[in-house]
Short mmCIF file of C-alpha atoms and ligand atoms in Angstrom, two decimals:
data_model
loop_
_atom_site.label_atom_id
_atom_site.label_comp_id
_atom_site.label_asym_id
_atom_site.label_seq_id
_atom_site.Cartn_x
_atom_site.Cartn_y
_atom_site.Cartn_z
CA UNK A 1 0.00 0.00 0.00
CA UNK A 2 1.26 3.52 -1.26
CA UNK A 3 -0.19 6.48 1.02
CA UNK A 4 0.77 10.11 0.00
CA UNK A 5 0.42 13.11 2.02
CA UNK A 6 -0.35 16.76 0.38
CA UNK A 7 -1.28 19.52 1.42
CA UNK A 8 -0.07 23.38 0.89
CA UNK A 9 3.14 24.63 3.07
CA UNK A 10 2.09 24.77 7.21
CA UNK A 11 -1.09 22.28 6.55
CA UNK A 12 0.48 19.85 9.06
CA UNK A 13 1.12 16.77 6.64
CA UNK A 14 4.63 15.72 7.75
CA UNK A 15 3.22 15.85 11.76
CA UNK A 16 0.28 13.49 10.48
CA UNK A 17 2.62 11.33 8.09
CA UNK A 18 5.15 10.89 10.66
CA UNK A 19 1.92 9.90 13.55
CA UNK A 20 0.65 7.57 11.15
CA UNK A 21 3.39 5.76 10.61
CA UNK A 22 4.02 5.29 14.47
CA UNK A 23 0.93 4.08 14.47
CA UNK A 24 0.94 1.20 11.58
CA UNK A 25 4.04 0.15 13.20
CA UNK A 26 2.86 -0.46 16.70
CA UNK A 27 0.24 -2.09 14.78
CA UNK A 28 2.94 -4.35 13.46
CA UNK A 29 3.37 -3.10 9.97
CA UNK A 30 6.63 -2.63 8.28
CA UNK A 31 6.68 1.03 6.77
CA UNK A 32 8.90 3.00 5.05
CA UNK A 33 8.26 6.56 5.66
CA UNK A 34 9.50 8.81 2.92
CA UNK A 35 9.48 12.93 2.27
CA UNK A 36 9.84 14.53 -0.91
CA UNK A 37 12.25 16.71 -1.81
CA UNK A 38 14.31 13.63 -0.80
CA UNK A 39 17.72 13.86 0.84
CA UNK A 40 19.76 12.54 -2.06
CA UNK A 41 21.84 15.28 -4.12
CA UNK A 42 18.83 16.69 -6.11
CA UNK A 43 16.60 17.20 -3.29
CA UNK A 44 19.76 18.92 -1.49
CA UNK A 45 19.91 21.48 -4.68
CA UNK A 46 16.45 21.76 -4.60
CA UNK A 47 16.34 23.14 -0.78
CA UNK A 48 18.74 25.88 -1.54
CA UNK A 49 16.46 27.09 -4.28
CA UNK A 50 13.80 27.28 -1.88
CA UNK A 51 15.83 28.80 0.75
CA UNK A 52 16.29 31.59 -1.91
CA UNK A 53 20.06 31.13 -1.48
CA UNK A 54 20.09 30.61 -5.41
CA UNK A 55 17.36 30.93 -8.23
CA UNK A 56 15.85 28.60 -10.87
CA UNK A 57 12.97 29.08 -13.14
CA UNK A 58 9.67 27.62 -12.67
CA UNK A 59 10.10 25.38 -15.45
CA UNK A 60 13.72 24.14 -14.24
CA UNK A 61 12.22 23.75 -10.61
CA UNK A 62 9.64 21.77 -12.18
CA UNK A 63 12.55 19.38 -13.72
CA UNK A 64 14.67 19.13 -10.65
CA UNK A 65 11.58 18.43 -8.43
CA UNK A 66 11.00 15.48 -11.35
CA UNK A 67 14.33 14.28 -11.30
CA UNK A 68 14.47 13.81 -7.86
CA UNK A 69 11.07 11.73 -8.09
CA UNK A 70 12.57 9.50 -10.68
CA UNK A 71 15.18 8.45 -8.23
CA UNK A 72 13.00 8.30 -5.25
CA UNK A 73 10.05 6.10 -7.50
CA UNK A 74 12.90 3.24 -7.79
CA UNK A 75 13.27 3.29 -4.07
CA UNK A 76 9.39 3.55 -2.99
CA UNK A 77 8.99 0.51 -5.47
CA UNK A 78 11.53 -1.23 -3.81
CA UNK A 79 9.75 -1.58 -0.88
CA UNK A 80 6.62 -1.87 -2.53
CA UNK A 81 7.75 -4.86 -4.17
CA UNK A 82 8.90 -6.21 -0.33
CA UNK A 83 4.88 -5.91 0.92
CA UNK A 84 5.99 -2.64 2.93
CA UNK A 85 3.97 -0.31 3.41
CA UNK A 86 5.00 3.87 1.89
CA UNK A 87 3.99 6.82 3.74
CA UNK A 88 5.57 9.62 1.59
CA UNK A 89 5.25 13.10 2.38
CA UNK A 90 4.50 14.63 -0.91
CA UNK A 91 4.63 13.42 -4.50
CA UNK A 92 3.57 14.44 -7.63
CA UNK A 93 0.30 16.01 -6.79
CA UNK A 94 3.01 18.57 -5.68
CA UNK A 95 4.85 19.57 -8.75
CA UNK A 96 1.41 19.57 -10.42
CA UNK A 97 0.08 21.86 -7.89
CA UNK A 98 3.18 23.98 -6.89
CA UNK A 99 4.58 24.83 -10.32
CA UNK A 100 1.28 24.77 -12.30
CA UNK A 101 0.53 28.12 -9.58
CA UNK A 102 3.97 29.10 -11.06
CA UNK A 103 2.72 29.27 -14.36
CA UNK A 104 3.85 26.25 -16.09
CA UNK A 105 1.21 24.06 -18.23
CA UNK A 106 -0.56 21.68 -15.74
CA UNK A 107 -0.79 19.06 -18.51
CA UNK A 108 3.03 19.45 -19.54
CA UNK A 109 3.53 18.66 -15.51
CA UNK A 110 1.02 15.82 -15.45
CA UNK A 111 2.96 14.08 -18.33
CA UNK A 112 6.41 14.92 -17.56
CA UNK A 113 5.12 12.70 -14.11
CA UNK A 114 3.67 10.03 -15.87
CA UNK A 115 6.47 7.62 -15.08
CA UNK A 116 5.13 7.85 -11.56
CA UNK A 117 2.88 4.65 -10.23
CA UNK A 118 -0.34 6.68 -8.23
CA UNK A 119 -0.56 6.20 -4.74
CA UNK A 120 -3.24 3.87 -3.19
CA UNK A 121 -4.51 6.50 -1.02
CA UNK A 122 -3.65 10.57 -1.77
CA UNK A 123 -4.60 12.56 1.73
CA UNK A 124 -5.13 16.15 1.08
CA UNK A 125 -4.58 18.19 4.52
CA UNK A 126 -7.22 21.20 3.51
CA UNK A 127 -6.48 24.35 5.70
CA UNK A 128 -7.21 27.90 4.16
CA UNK A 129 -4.11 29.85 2.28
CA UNK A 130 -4.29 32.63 5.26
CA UNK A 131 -4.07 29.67 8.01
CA UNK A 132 -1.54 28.13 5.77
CA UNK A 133 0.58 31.37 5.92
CA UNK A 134 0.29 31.91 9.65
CA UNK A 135 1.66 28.38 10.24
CA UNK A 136 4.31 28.11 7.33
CA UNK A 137 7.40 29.72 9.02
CA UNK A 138 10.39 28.53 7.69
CA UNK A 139 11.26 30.92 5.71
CA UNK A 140 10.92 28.85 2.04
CA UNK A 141 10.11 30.93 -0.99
CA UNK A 142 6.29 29.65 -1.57
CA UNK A 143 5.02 30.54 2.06
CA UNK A 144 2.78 34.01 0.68
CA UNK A 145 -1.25 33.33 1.21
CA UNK A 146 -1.71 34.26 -2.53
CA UNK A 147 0.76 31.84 -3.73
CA UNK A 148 -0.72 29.17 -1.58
CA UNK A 149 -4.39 30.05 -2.46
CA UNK A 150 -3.06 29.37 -6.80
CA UNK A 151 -1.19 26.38 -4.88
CA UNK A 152 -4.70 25.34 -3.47
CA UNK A 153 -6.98 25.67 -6.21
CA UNK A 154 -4.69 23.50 -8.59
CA UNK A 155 -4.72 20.69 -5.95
CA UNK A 156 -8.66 20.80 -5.62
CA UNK A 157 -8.37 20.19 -9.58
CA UNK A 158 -7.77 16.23 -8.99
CA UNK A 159 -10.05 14.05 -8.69
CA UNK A 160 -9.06 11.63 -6.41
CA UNK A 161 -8.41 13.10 -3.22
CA UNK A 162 -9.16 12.00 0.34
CA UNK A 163 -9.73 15.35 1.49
CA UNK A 164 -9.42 15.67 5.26
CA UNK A 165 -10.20 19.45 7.08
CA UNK A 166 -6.88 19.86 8.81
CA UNK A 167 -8.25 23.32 11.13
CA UNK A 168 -9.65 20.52 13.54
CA UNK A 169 -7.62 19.65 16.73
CA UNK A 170 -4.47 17.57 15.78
CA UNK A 171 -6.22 14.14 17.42
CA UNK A 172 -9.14 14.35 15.36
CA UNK A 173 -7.38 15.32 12.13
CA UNK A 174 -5.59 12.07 12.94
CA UNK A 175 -8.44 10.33 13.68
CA UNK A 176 -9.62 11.01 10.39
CA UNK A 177 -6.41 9.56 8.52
CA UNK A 178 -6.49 6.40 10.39
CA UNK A 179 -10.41 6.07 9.74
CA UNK A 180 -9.31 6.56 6.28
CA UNK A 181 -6.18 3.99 6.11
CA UNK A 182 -7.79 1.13 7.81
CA UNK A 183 -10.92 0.85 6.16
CA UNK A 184 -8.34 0.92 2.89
CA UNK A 185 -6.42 -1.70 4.43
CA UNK A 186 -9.54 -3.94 5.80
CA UNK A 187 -10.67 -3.60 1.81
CA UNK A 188 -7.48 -5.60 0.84
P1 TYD B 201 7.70 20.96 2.35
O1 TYD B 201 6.86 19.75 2.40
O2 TYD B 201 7.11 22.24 2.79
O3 TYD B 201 9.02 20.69 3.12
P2 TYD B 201 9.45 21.27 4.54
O4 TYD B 201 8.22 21.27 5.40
O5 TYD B 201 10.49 20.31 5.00
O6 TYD B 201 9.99 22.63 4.23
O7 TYD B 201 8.20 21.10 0.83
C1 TYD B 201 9.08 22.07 0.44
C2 TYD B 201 8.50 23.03 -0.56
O8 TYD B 201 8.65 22.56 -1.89
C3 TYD B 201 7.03 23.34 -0.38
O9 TYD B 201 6.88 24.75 -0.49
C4 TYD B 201 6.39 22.69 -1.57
C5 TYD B 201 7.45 22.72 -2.61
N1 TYD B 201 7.35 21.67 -3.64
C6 TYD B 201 7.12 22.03 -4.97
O10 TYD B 201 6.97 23.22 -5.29
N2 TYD B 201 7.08 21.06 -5.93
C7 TYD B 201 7.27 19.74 -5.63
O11 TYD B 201 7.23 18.87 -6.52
C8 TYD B 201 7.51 19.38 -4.25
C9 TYD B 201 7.74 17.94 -3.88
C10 TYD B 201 7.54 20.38 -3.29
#
């Protein structure tokens, strides 16, 4: 099973990705939990870019943010292939979202991403662009409500979302996921 977390900068998704999968593994599950950008020397050029320590265009960002997913599909499908389960904080939905609010062709991102398998379950963390803003704070490029609100209204464009209203208190938001992810995993 392949569970992806999105949301829009401060909506709380790598808190609830990382409680989830304390969770599946006390319930004896094997998970590999997983954040994109990834750590690997892509993901590393990628934070300085959104550090603002250097610039890249939208449609080079868009690229890099790829690139690093093709590496980090071969590993998530490693342990796919082992029965484990993936909890990855972002994925494509991202690059689709993020850089189509920077201007570049949604459908150009979708296919440029086609390479990547969809998850089983896509979570959307839903908070407004002005709570977003308030709780985004480290200092990354993208963290401006009117940015976020383009950000939002491209994610609400997919269709298969599990959308879950992320202003509640933290327990119930997680409440939610787990509703969410065991009646997935009861289905199998
Ligand atoms: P984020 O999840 O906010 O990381 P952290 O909480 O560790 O700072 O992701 C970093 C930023 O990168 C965020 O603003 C979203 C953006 N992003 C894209 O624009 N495109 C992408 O494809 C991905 C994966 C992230």
């Amino acid at each position: 099973m392949f569970i992806v977390f999105e949301g829009v900068d401060g909506c709380g998704k790598s808190t609830h990705a990382k409680l989830l999968t304390q969770w599946l593994r006390k319930r004896g599950k094997n998970v590999f939990y997983t954040a994109e950008p990834t750590n690997g020397e892509v993901g590393v050029l990628i934070r300085k870019i959104l550090s603002g320590k250097i610039t890249a265009d939208p449609k080079t960002l868009a690229l890099l943010f790829t690139a690093d997913r093709a590496q980090h599909v071969l590993e998530i499908e490693k342990h796919l292939r082992k029965g484990h389960i993936v909890v990855s904080d972002r994925y494509y939905h991202s690059t689709v979202a993020y850089q189509a609010a920077q201007g570049i062709d949604r459908n150009w991102l979708l296919k440029l991403n086609n390479f990547a398998p969809n998850a089983d379950i896509v979570l959307y963390l839903d908070v407004s662009a002005k709570d977003a803003e308030m709780r985004a704070r480290s200092g990354e490029i993208f963290e401006k409500k009117e940015f976020l609100a383009k950000v939002r209204r491209e994610y609400m464009k997919f269709k298969r979302l599990d959308i879950v209203d992320a202003t509640e208190e933290k327990k119930t938001v997680q409440d939610k996921i787990r509703e969410i992810v065991s009646d997935a995993l009861d289905k199998r």
